[in-house]
Amino acid sequence: VLFRSLGGLALLAIGSLAVVGTAIYLYSSIFGSHAPLEDGLIVGPSTLIVDGFTAMYSVPTDSGVLLIDAGMDAEGKALQAALATQGFTLDDVLAVFLTHGHGDHIAAIPLLNAPIYALSAESDLVAGTVASDSLVGGMVGAAPTGIEVTFPVEDGTKVTVDGVEVQLLAIPGHTPGSAAIVITDTVFIGDSGNAHKDGSVHGATGIFSEDLDLNHAQLTGLTARLPPEVSTVAFGHTAPTTVDALGAFRGD
């Protein structure tokens, strides 16, 4: 009995190590080459806020602050700490603009008394009434969030909030309503792309994305749609890079 018990424990330990090893391999293969996020980095008109493995961006206005995405922490600890450093509180957030509706980009929204802007094609995913049509999304399924997009907008819409002009461009592929958000000299594209450590731009991560071919096509054509003053590309999980690197994207 003792030997059987020890054998069972050994098999359990081996199984656990295999799971851990697989997780480490997947993380390394997916994220290992990514340029790491740097909390507090100034990115064009914004400040990068690191929330776990996700980026948010705060953009000061005449009397408050705008947010690009809302992080992965429902308690908003990183967000509140970063805003305090910048002289703001949650009450100073005047609007949130979403690159897409995955849970690691919308978690702190219930803490905010601010309107939510997103492309209309993303509204159901933000609300959690549909599941993402990706490998991971199919395993997780739909999960209602109670979050409603206040202002669902269409491709190319420009919005001015407290003196800051924001444009939303449709770049579907990662999700149906993924957006490129343009503010002054920077375009924020969320998880529709990633920067590697050499500064090169790569497409969305496959297991979290719905249509990689469409995603790649959108990235390939994005620079032609951007205002000439845009020089920086910011991402949801990696450090920013240059618009020239985006222009060199070739569908990998």
Backbone as CSV, one residue per row, in Angstrom:
resi,resn,N_x,N_y,N_z,CA_x,CA_y,CA_z,C_x,C_y,C_z
1,VAL,0.835,-1.204,0.000,0.000,0.000,0.000,0.869,1.253,0.000
2,LEU,1.927,1.198,0.830,2.827,2.344,0.913,3.454,2.640,-0.444
3,PHE,3.926,1.533,-1.117,4.570,1.733,-2.417,3.578,2.262,-3.450
4,ARG,2.331,1.753,-3.392,1.317,2.252,-4.325,1.047,3.724,-4.071
5,SER,0.989,4.113,-2.796,0.752,5.514,-2.456,1.896,6.392,-2.936
6,LEU,3.134,5.910,-2.677,4.286,6.682,-3.130,4.323,6.782,-4.654
7,GLY,3.951,5.680,-5.312,3.912,5.696,-6.769,2.882,6.681,-7.290
8,GLY,1.718,6.725,-6.620,0.690,7.672,-7.016,1.139,9.105,-6.834
9,LEU,1.824,9.347,-5.716,2.331,10.702,-5.474,3.378,11.081,-6.502
10,ALA,4.217,10.109,-6.861,5.250,10.379,-7.858,4.620,10.718,-9.207
11,LEU,3.586,9.939,-9.598,2.902,10.226,-10.866,2.224,11.591,-10.827
12,LEU,1.634,11.936,-9.684,0.990,13.235,-9.533,2.008,14.357,-9.668
13,ALA,3.180,14.150,-9.029,4.232,15.159,-9.103,4.727,15.317,-10.532
14,ILE,4.912,14.184,-11.223,5.367,14.241,-12.619,4.335,14.950,-13.487
15,GLY,3.042,14.621,-13.243,1.980,15.278,-13.999,1.956,16.770,-13.756
16,SER,2.139,17.169,-12.498,2.149,18.596,-12.163,3.321,19.301,-12.825
17,LEU,4.492,18.655,-12.798,5.663,19.237,-13.448,5.443,19.379,-14.946
18,ALA,4.747,18.394,-15.544,4.474,18.455,-16.981,3.565,19.640,-17.302
19,VAL,2.560,19.849,-16.455,1.658,20.980,-16.665,2.414,22.301,-16.540
20,VAL,3.235,22.407,-15.488,4.025,23.619,-15.272,4.982,23.838,-16.434
21,GLY,5.641,22.745,-16.855,6.578,22.853,-17.972,5.894,23.294,-19.250
22,THR,4.719,22.741,-19.502,3.960,23.138,-20.691,3.572,24.606,-20.619
23,ALA,3.129,25.042,-19.441,2.744,26.448,-19.262,3.930,27.373,-19.510
24,ILE,5.106,26.989,-18.961,6.312,27.807,-19.150,6.697,27.849,-20.624
25,TYR,6.598,26.702,-21.291,6.936,26.656,-22.721,5.998,27.546,-23.519
26,LEU,4.689,27.439,-23.267,3.721,28.248,-24.005,3.950,29.732,-23.747
27,TYR,4.183,30.092,-22.485,4.423,31.503,-22.164,5.669,32.006,-22.885
28,SER,6.727,31.205,-22.841,7.976,31.623,-23.472,7.829,31.744,-24.978
29,SER,7.133,30.778,-25.588,7.005,30.792,-27.041,6.105,31.923,-27.511
30,ILE,5.104,32.280,-26.712,4.173,33.338,-27.109,4.706,34.714,-26.737
31,PHE,5.233,34.844,-25.523,5.579,36.162,-25.000,7.078,36.415,-24.832
32,GLY,7.901,35.378,-24.959,9.311,35.503,-24.625,10.069,36.511,-25.460
33,SER,9.651,36.722,-26.718,10.365,37.650,-27.588,9.789,39.058,-27.557
34,HIS,8.743,39.269,-26.768,8.096,40.574,-26.728,8.951,41.617,-26.011
35,ALA,8.866,42.848,-26.507,9.510,43.965,-25.809,8.725,44.253,-24.540
36,PRO,9.358,44.234,-23.365,8.611,44.343,-22.106,8.020,45.725,-21.872
37,LEU,6.897,45.745,-21.171,6.258,46.994,-20.787,7.077,47.712,-19.723
38,GLU,7.024,49.042,-19.751,7.731,49.859,-18.757,6.736,50.809,-18.105
39,ASP,6.421,50.544,-16.852,5.444,51.367,-16.149,5.900,52.821,-16.075
40,GLY,4.990,53.732,-16.368,5.288,55.157,-16.282,5.938,55.749,-17.514
41,LEU,6.192,54.918,-18.533,6.816,55.409,-19.757,5.901,56.427,-20.442
42,ILE,6.473,57.530,-20.894,5.705,58.513,-21.657,5.653,58.046,-23.106
43,VAL,4.441,57.866,-23.608,4.215,57.383,-24.970,3.358,58.416,-25.693
44,GLY,4.001,59.267,-26.479,3.269,60.340,-27.144,2.562,61.212,-26.123
45,PRO,1.220,61.352,-26.255,0.483,62.196,-25.322,0.118,61.488,-24.019
46,SER,0.532,60.240,-23.853,0.034,59.396,-22.768,1.127,58.922,-21.837
47,THR,0.677,58.369,-20.700,1.561,57.658,-19.778,1.135,56.207,-19.727
48,LEU,2.089,55.293,-19.882,1.805,53.868,-19.868,1.632,53.405,-18.421
49,ILE,0.545,52.685,-18.162,0.263,52.126,-16.838,0.266,50.611,-16.965
50,VAL,1.164,49.949,-16.258,1.248,48.493,-16.314,0.345,47.892,-15.242
51,ASP,-0.582,47.041,-15.680,-1.495,46.347,-14.781,-1.305,44.851,-15.013
52,GLY,-0.449,44.223,-14.211,-0.118,42.830,-14.459,0.671,42.714,-15.747
53,PHE,0.116,42.000,-16.736,0.778,41.887,-18.037,0.083,42.735,-19.106
54,THR,-0.768,43.657,-18.662,-1.566,44.467,-19.588,-1.220,45.941,-19.445
55,ALA,-1.291,46.652,-20.569,-1.042,48.095,-20.569,-2.344,48.871,-20.654
56,MET,-2.401,49.958,-19.884,-3.383,51.020,-20.062,-2.600,52.278,-20.371
57,TYR,-3.288,53.277,-20.893,-2.636,54.549,-21.178,-3.534,55.689,-20.706
58,SER,-2.963,56.608,-19.956,-3.698,57.776,-19.493,-3.266,58.987,-20.310
59,VAL,-4.249,59.781,-20.725,-4.002,60.957,-21.552,-4.606,62.174,-20.850
60,PRO,-3.789,63.106,-20.393,-4.338,64.283,-19.701,-5.120,65.174,-20.668
61,THR,-6.167,65.790,-20.140,-6.994,66.726,-20.904,-6.936,68.084,-20.217
62,ASP,-7.819,68.999,-20.622,-7.844,70.318,-19.995,-8.149,70.232,-18.503
63,SER,-9.006,69.279,-18.098,-9.418,69.237,-16.687,-9.457,67.837,-16.089
64,GLY,-8.992,66.847,-16.808,-9.038,65.482,-16.283,-8.123,64.577,-17.071
65,VAL,-8.583,63.355,-17.314,-7.751,62.373,-17.984,-8.631,61.406,-18.769
66,LEU,-8.141,60.977,-19.916,-8.772,59.912,-20.691,-7.994,58.625,-20.478
67,LEU,-8.671,57.494,-20.613,-8.003,56.199,-20.541,-8.147,55.462,-21.862
68,ILE,-7.044,54.855,-22.285,-7.094,53.866,-23.346,-7.067,52.511,-22.663
69,ASP,-8.204,51.803,-22.686,-8.399,50.524,-22.004,-8.400,50.708,-20.482
70,ALA,-8.821,49.626,-19.783,-9.028,49.755,-18.340,-8.478,48.588,-17.546
71,GLY,-7.512,47.882,-18.106,-6.751,46.935,-17.320,-7.435,45.630,-16.985
72,MET,-6.716,44.817,-16.185,-7.158,43.468,-15.842,-7.533,43.300,-14.373
73,ASP,-7.361,44.346,-13.575,-7.618,44.273,-12.140,-8.936,44.967,-11.816
74,ALA,-9.916,44.201,-11.365,-11.224,44.769,-11.048,-11.168,45.744,-9.877
75,GLU,-10.123,45.652,-9.060,-9.965,46.596,-7.952,-9.219,47.856,-8.381
76,GLY,-8.617,47.818,-9.546,-7.966,48.994,-10.106,-6.794,49.519,-9.296
77,LYS,-6.053,48.635,-8.639,-4.970,49.116,-7.762,-3.875,49.834,-8.545
78,ALA,-3.410,49.228,-9.625,-2.358,49.866,-10.429,-2.867,51.157,-11.056
79,LEU,-4.102,51.140,-11.502,-4.687,52.334,-12.117,-4.769,53.475,-11.117
80,GLN,-5.284,53.197,-9.927,-5.422,54.253,-8.924,-4.064,54.803,-8.493
81,ALA,-3.092,53.904,-8.323,-1.758,54.351,-7.913,-1.132,55.230,-8.986
82,ALA,-1.271,54.830,-10.244,-0.685,55.607,-11.330,-1.372,56.957,-11.469
83,LEU,-2.692,56.973,-11.376,-3.411,58.244,-11.472,-3.018,59.179,-10.337
84,ALA,-2.848,58.631,-9.135,-2.440,59.462,-8.001,-1.079,60.099,-8.259
85,THR,-0.166,59.340,-8.833,1.156,59.873,-9.174,1.043,61.023,-10.164
86,GLN,0.053,60.942,-11.037,-0.148,61.973,-12.055,-1.038,63.121,-11.570
87,GLY,-1.511,63.032,-10.320,-2.348,64.088,-9.755,-3.819,63.924,-10.030
88,PHE,-4.262,62.683,-10.327,-5.654,62.416,-10.647,-6.221,61.342,-9.724
89,THR,-7.546,61.229,-9.727,-8.243,60.131,-9.070,-9.154,59.470,-10.098
90,LEU,-9.818,58.407,-9.692,-10.768,57.750,-10.591,-11.864,58.709,-11.044
91,ASP,-12.227,59.653,-10.185,-13.273,60.613,-10.534,-12.845,61.570,-11.642
92,ASP,-11.543,61.655,-11.888,-11.037,62.552,-12.935,-11.021,61.904,-14.315
93,VAL,-11.352,60.608,-14.380,-11.398,59.938,-15.680,-12.659,60.382,-16.411
94,LEU,-12.481,61.045,-17.530,-13.596,61.647,-18.264,-14.167,60.718,-19.325
95,ALA,-13.390,59.766,-19.794,-13.859,58.818,-20.805,-12.861,57.684,-20.922
96,VAL,-13.359,56.515,-21.350,-12.511,55.363,-21.630,-12.720,54.977,-23.092
97,PHE,-11.624,54.827,-23.808,-11.658,54.381,-25.195,-11.067,52.979,-25.249
98,LEU,-11.820,52.034,-25.808,-11.406,50.636,-25.795,-10.829,50.206,-27.135
99,THR,-9.643,49.575,-27.073,-9.089,48.959,-28.269,-9.836,47.681,-28.616
100,HIS,-10.340,46.994,-27.584,-11.150,45.788,-27.786,-11.736,45.376,-26.438
101,GLY,-12.569,44.318,-26.460,-13.357,44.006,-25.280,-12.940,42.812,-24.467
102,HIS,-11.732,42.316,-24.617,-11.298,41.191,-23.791,-11.195,41.605,-22.326
103,GLY,-11.381,40.613,-21.445,-11.491,40.901,-20.022,-10.304,41.576,-19.397
104,ASP,-9.105,41.353,-19.950,-7.912,41.976,-19.364,-7.728,43.423,-19.812
105,HIS,-8.734,43.963,-20.512,-8.671,45.362,-20.943,-9.867,46.190,-20.472
106,ILE,-10.775,45.561,-19.736,-12.000,46.275,-19.332,-12.308,46.147,-17.843
107,ALA,-11.454,45.503,-17.066,-11.816,45.088,-15.710,-12.171,46.233,-14.778
108,ALA,-11.484,47.370,-14.884,-11.694,48.465,-13.933,-12.835,49.404,-14.328
109,ILE,-13.486,49.144,-15.437,-14.552,50.044,-15.892,-15.643,50.258,-14.844
110,PRO,-16.100,49.213,-14.116,-17.145,49.454,-13.112,-16.751,50.436,-12.010
111,LEU,-15.468,50.705,-11.846,-15.015,51.667,-10.833,-15.173,53.105,-11.304
112,LEU,-15.429,53.289,-12.594,-15.381,54.616,-13.192,-16.771,55.143,-13.503
113,ASN,-16.927,56.422,-13.279,-18.167,57.098,-13.673,-17.874,57.882,-14.947
114,ALA,-17.602,57.131,-16.012,-17.146,57.749,-17.257,-17.771,57.009,-18.431
115,PRO,-18.054,57.713,-19.520,-18.587,57.050,-20.716,-17.542,56.165,-21.364
116,ILE,-18.028,55.124,-22.034,-17.167,54.158,-22.695,-17.367,54.280,-24.202
117,TYR,-16.269,54.476,-24.918,-16.297,54.527,-26.372,-15.633,53.273,-26.928
118,ALA,-16.292,52.662,-27.916,-15.715,51.518,-28.614,-16.417,51.406,-29.956
119,LEU,-15.828,50.650,-30.848,-16.504,50.393,-32.107,-17.755,49.564,-31.858
120,SER,-18.795,49.843,-32.614,-20.075,49.174,-32.383,-19.964,47.659,-32.541
121,ALA,-19.076,47.200,-33.414,-18.903,45.764,-33.624,-18.343,45.051,-32.398
122,GLU,-17.853,45.810,-31.419,-17.254,45.236,-30.212,-18.205,45.245,-29.029
123,SER,-19.370,45.838,-29.170,-20.268,46.043,-28.030,-20.652,44.745,-27.334
124,ASP,-20.985,43.707,-28.106,-21.417,42.449,-27.495,-20.275,41.760,-26.755
125,LEU,-19.069,41.855,-27.287,-17.928,41.239,-26.608,-17.627,41.978,-25.312
126,VAL,-17.728,43.305,-25.320,-17.544,44.082,-24.090,-18.582,43.682,-23.049
127,ALA,-19.808,43.511,-23.485,-20.885,43.125,-22.567,-20.774,41.681,-22.110
128,GLY,-19.980,40.875,-22.830,-19.825,39.470,-22.475,-21.017,38.620,-22.837
129,THR,-21.865,39.108,-23.728,-23.043,38.340,-24.143,-22.714,37.355,-25.255
130,VAL,-21.530,37.473,-25.832,-21.042,36.498,-26.801,-19.635,36.083,-26.390
131,ALA,-19.245,34.896,-26.817,-17.882,34.429,-26.574,-16.994,34.833,-27.737
132,SER,-15.750,35.093,-27.439,-14.784,35.362,-28.498,-14.608,34.107,-29.343
133,ASP,-14.606,34.274,-30.658,-14.465,33.154,-31.578,-12.985,32.853,-31.823
134,SER,-12.289,32.587,-30.743,-10.873,32.216,-30.798,-10.708,30.912,-30.037
135,LEU,-9.513,30.332,-30.094,-9.277,29.078,-29.383,-9.540,29.241,-27.892
136,VAL,-8.958,30.272,-27.291,-9.162,30.503,-25.861,-10.600,30.924,-25.581
137,GLY,-11.154,31.779,-26.428,-12.525,32.227,-26.234,-13.519,31.087,-26.281
138,GLY,-13.266,30.126,-27.153,-14.152,28.974,-27.241,-14.112,28.118,-25.996
139,MET,-12.955,28.064,-25.340,-12.841,27.291,-24.101,-13.465,28.025,-22.923
140,VAL,-13.344,29.354,-22.909,-13.851,30.147,-21.783,-15.348,30.371,-21.898
141,GLY,-15.831,30.662,-23.103,-17.252,30.898,-23.315,-17.664,32.320,-22.969
142,ALA,-18.955,32.589,-23.128,-19.494,33.911,-22.825,-19.621,34.092,-21.313
143,ALA,-19.395,35.316,-20.858,-19.504,35.638,-19.430,-19.954,37.089,-19.309
144,PRO,-21.243,37.327,-19.057,-21.750,38.704,-18.982,-20.966,39.553,-17.986
145,THR,-20.602,40.767,-18.401,-19.777,41.651,-17.580,-20.578,42.755,-16.903
146,GLY,-21.773,43.020,-17.396,-22.546,44.157,-16.902,-22.046,45.487,-17.436
147,ILE,-21.090,45.447,-18.359,-20.513,46.673,-18.917,-21.163,46.957,-20.263
148,GLU,-21.642,48.155,-20.436,-22.280,48.559,-21.687,-21.476,49.687,-22.322
149,VAL,-21.212,49.558,-23.618,-20.545,50.628,-24.343,-21.500,51.810,-24.438
150,THR,-21.109,52.935,-23.867,-21.985,54.112,-23.831,-22.168,54.696,-25.224
151,PHE,-21.058,54.793,-25.948,-21.084,55.374,-27.284,-20.450,54.399,-28.273
152,PRO,-21.271,53.495,-28.859,-20.739,52.639,-29.922,-20.593,53.462,-31.197
153,VAL,-19.412,53.456,-31.795,-19.135,54.314,-32.938,-18.670,53.474,-34.120
154,GLU,-18.574,54.121,-35.272,-18.193,53.428,-36.493,-16.775,53.807,-36.914
155,ASP,-16.259,53.050,-37.872,-14.904,53.244,-38.381,-14.678,54.686,-38.812
156,GLY,-13.592,55.279,-38.321,-13.221,56.627,-38.714,-13.800,57.736,-37.860
157,THR,-14.645,57.377,-36.891,-15.277,58.393,-36.043,-14.235,59.190,-35.260
158,LYS,-14.440,60.506,-35.225,-13.607,61.388,-34.410,-14.449,61.952,-33.278
159,VAL,-13.876,61.943,-32.076,-14.552,62.435,-30.873,-13.598,63.398,-30.174
160,THR,-14.106,64.516,-29.712,-13.294,65.436,-28.916,-13.832,65.465,-27.494
161,VAL,-12.968,65.130,-26.546,-13.339,65.117,-25.129,-12.417,66.080,-24.389
162,ASP,-12.993,67.137,-23.858,-12.245,68.089,-23.031,-10.955,68.558,-23.718
163,GLY,-11.102,68.880,-24.990,-9.977,69.444,-25.724,-9.071,68.452,-26.425
164,VAL,-9.304,67.145,-26.270,-8.460,66.123,-26.899,-9.265,65.415,-27.990
165,GLU,-8.740,65.426,-29.217,-9.404,64.730,-30.316,-8.918,63.290,-30.395
166,VAL,-9.877,62.376,-30.516,-9.596,60.941,-30.581,-10.293,60.376,-31.819
167,GLN,-9.572,59.596,-32.592,-10.169,58.931,-33.748,-10.068,57.426,-33.577
168,LEU,-11.154,56.723,-33.929,-11.184,55.266,-33.852,-11.256,54.693,-35.257
169,LEU,-10.288,53.830,-35.585,-10.242,53.172,-36.876,-10.461,51.675,-36.675
170,ALA,-11.291,51.071,-37.511,-11.572,49.644,-37.399,-10.407,48.821,-37.948
171,ILE,-9.909,47.902,-37.117,-8.873,46.956,-37.553,-9.266,45.550,-37.069
172,PRO,-10.377,45.005,-37.572,-10.858,43.701,-37.094,-9.859,42.591,-37.390
173,GLY,-10.025,41.512,-36.640,-9.156,40.346,-36.805,-8.844,39.716,-35.468
174,HIS,-8.249,40.505,-34.578,-8.069,39.997,-33.216,-9.438,39.771,-32.592
175,THR,-10.295,40.746,-32.699,-11.708,40.646,-32.359,-12.493,41.348,-33.464
176,PRO,-13.824,41.181,-33.515,-14.599,41.805,-34.596,-14.540,43.322,-34.598
177,GLY,-14.428,43.912,-33.409,-14.442,45.364,-33.320,-13.152,45.943,-32.785
178,SER,-12.027,45.277,-33.039,-10.737,45.838,-32.606,-10.526,47.200,-33.250
179,ALA,-9.987,48.125,-32.459,-9.830,49.501,-32.923,-8.389,49.950,-32.813
180,ALA,-7.996,50.795,-33.752,-6.772,51.586,-33.640,-7.210,52.973,-33.207
181,ILE,-6.689,53.439,-32.088,-7.121,54.706,-31.506,-6.010,55.727,-31.707
182,VAL,-6.327,56.784,-32.429,-5.332,57.788,-32.799,-5.510,59.037,-31.942
183,ILE,-4.443,59.430,-31.248,-4.419,60.686,-30.490,-3.083,61.367,-30.790
184,THR,-3.148,62.537,-31.359,-1.980,63.332,-31.782,-1.011,62.462,-32.582
185,ASP,0.193,62.177,-32.030,1.222,61.491,-32.805,1.325,60.002,-32.514
186,THR,0.302,59.419,-31.863,0.372,58.026,-31.427,-0.886,57.270,-31.822
187,VAL,-0.711,56.020,-32.241,-1.833,55.132,-32.491,-1.732,53.958,-31.520
188,PHE,-2.821,53.702,-30.822,-2.902,52.634,-29.825,-3.684,51.483,-30.452
189,ILE,-3.068,50.299,-30.571,-3.752,49.214,-31.275,-4.028,47.998,-30.394
190,GLY,-3.868,48.128,-29.092,-4.236,47.039,-28.196,-3.509,45.754,-28.527
191,ASP,-4.276,44.659,-28.654,-3.690,43.345,-28.901,-3.676,42.982,-30.382
192,SER,-3.971,43.943,-31.244,-3.937,43.660,-32.686,-2.519,43.516,-33.211
193,GLY,-1.543,43.842,-32.392,-0.146,43.667,-32.767,0.727,43.640,-31.539
194,ASN,1.986,43.319,-31.742,2.971,43.272,-30.665,4.309,43.763,-31.198
195,ALA,5.116,44.330,-30.316,6.482,44.697,-30.681,7.447,43.694,-30.075
196,HIS,8.357,43.187,-30.896,9.410,42.320,-30.394,10.577,43.166,-29.878
197,LYS,11.516,42.502,-29.238,12.618,43.217,-28.596,13.470,44.002,-29.584
198,ASP,13.438,43.605,-30.859,14.195,44.342,-31.871,13.400,45.504,-32.458
199,GLY,12.195,45.755,-31.920,11.374,46.858,-32.382,10.451,46.517,-33.525
200,SER,10.556,45.315,-34.070,9.697,44.925,-35.188,8.271,44.657,-34.713
201,VAL,7.320,44.863,-35.624,5.911,44.659,-35.320,5.476,43.283,-35.808
202,HIS,4.745,42.580,-34.965,4.185,41.280,-35.313,2.686,41.309,-35.065
203,GLY,1.968,40.405,-35.701,0.519,40.405,-35.615,0.007,39.924,-34.273
204,ALA,-1.310,39.861,-34.180,-1.966,39.423,-32.955,-1.579,37.983,-32.618
205,THR,-1.670,37.631,-31.349,-1.352,36.277,-30.894,-2.487,35.333,-31.276
206,GLY,-2.149,34.241,-31.966,-3.142,33.393,-32.598,-4.203,32.811,-31.691
207,ILE,-3.794,32.261,-30.538,-4.768,31.543,-29.717,-5.813,32.467,-29.094
208,PHE,-5.538,33.782,-29.085,-6.493,34.732,-28.528,-7.261,35.490,-29.617
209,SER,-7.003,35.172,-30.876,-7.521,35.974,-31.983,-8.521,35.186,-32.822
210,GLU,-9.409,35.918,-33.499,-10.480,35.295,-34.258,-10.110,35.044,-35.716
211,ASP,-9.337,35.934,-36.332,-9.025,35.808,-37.757,-7.664,36.448,-38.012
212,LEU,-6.615,35.639,-37.998,-5.266,36.184,-38.154,-5.035,36.744,-39.557
213,ASP,-5.600,36.120,-40.581,-5.429,36.642,-41.939,-5.993,38.054,-42.036
214,LEU,-7.175,38.263,-41.454,-7.786,39.591,-41.469,-6.964,40.561,-40.634
215,ASN,-6.494,40.101,-39.487,-5.638,40.938,-38.639,-4.393,41.397,-39.395
216,HIS,-3.741,40.483,-40.081,-2.530,40.826,-40.821,-2.831,41.802,-41.957
217,ALA,-3.946,41.586,-42.628,-4.323,42.501,-43.709,-4.573,43.907,-43.176
218,GLN,-5.208,43.995,-42.019,-5.495,45.304,-41.427,-4.206,46.012,-41.015
219,LEU,-3.265,45.276,-40.418,-1.996,45.887,-40.019,-1.199,46.333,-41.235
220,THR,-1.235,45.522,-42.280,-0.496,45.860,-43.494,-0.978,47.181,-44.087
221,GLY,-2.277,47.430,-44.003,-2.823,48.647,-44.598,-2.998,49.814,-43.654
222,LEU,-2.623,49.631,-42.383,-2.953,50.657,-41.393,-2.169,51.949,-41.584
223,THR,-0.889,51.865,-41.902,-0.100,53.098,-41.997,-0.669,54.055,-43.036
224,ALA,-1.251,53.525,-44.097,-1.820,54.386,-45.139,-3.049,55.143,-44.659
225,ARG,-3.646,54.683,-43.568,-4.851,55.314,-43.039,-4.554,56.314,-41.927
226,LEU,-3.312,56.350,-41.479,-2.967,57.194,-40.338,-2.617,58.609,-40.776
227,PRO,-2.918,59.599,-39.930,-2.462,60.960,-40.217,-0.941,61.008,-40.301
228,PRO,-0.389,61.909,-41.095,1.067,61.931,-41.297,1.866,62.214,-40.038
229,GLU,1.239,62.837,-39.031,1.984,63.169,-37.817,2.166,61.978,-36.879
230,VAL,1.493,60.865,-37.132,1.617,59.698,-36.251,2.991,59.065,-36.422
231,SER,3.718,58.941,-35.317,5.086,58.400,-35.353,5.290,57.213,-34.422
232,THR,4.334,56.959,-33.525,4.498,55.924,-32.500,3.308,54.981,-32.507
233,VAL,3.590,53.691,-32.303,2.555,52.664,-32.183,2.637,52.076,-30.784
234,ALA,1.511,52.073,-30.067,1.457,51.536,-28.703,0.576,50.290,-28.682
235,PHE,0.934,49.349,-27.793,0.301,48.034,-27.783,-0.293,47.707,-26.407
236,GLY,-1.030,46.607,-26.371,-1.673,46.197,-25.134,-0.817,45.376,-24.200
237,HIS,0.272,44.783,-24.730,1.089,43.906,-23.881,2.586,44.061,-24.102
238,THR,2.992,44.949,-24.980,4.415,45.129,-25.231,4.755,46.609,-25.291
239,ALA,6.040,46.895,-25.243,6.517,48.267,-25.348,6.145,48.855,-26.709
240,PRO,6.077,50.172,-26.805,5.764,50.806,-28.093,6.917,50.698,-29.078
241,THR,6.613,50.986,-30.329,7.641,51.048,-31.361,7.268,52.155,-32.337
242,THR,7.966,52.221,-33.448,7.768,53.321,-34.389,6.747,52.964,-35.459
243,VAL,6.150,53.985,-36.051,5.217,53.751,-37.147,5.962,53.188,-38.359
244,ASP,7.237,53.474,-38.480,8.024,52.879,-39.563,8.089,51.362,-39.418
245,ALA,8.189,50.875,-38.184,8.184,49.434,-37.947,6.839,48.832,-38.325
246,LEU,5.772,49.561,-38.058,4.447,49.094,-38.476,4.376,49.032,-39.997
247,GLY,4.941,50.027,-40.656,4.935,50.040,-42.114,5.719,48.902,-42.718
248,ALA,6.668,48.360,-41.955,7.486,47.236,-42.443,6.831,45.884,-42.159
249,PHE,5.674,45.873,-41.495,5.002,44.614,-41.158,4.699,43.826,-42.436
250,ARG,5.009,42.543,-42.400,4.804,41.703,-43.581,4.007,40.439,-43.279
251,GLY,3.165,40.505,-42.289,2.227,39.419,-42.068,2.733,38.253,-41.265
252,ASP,3.655,38.503,-40.301,4.118,37.404,-39.445,3.626,37.610,-38.026
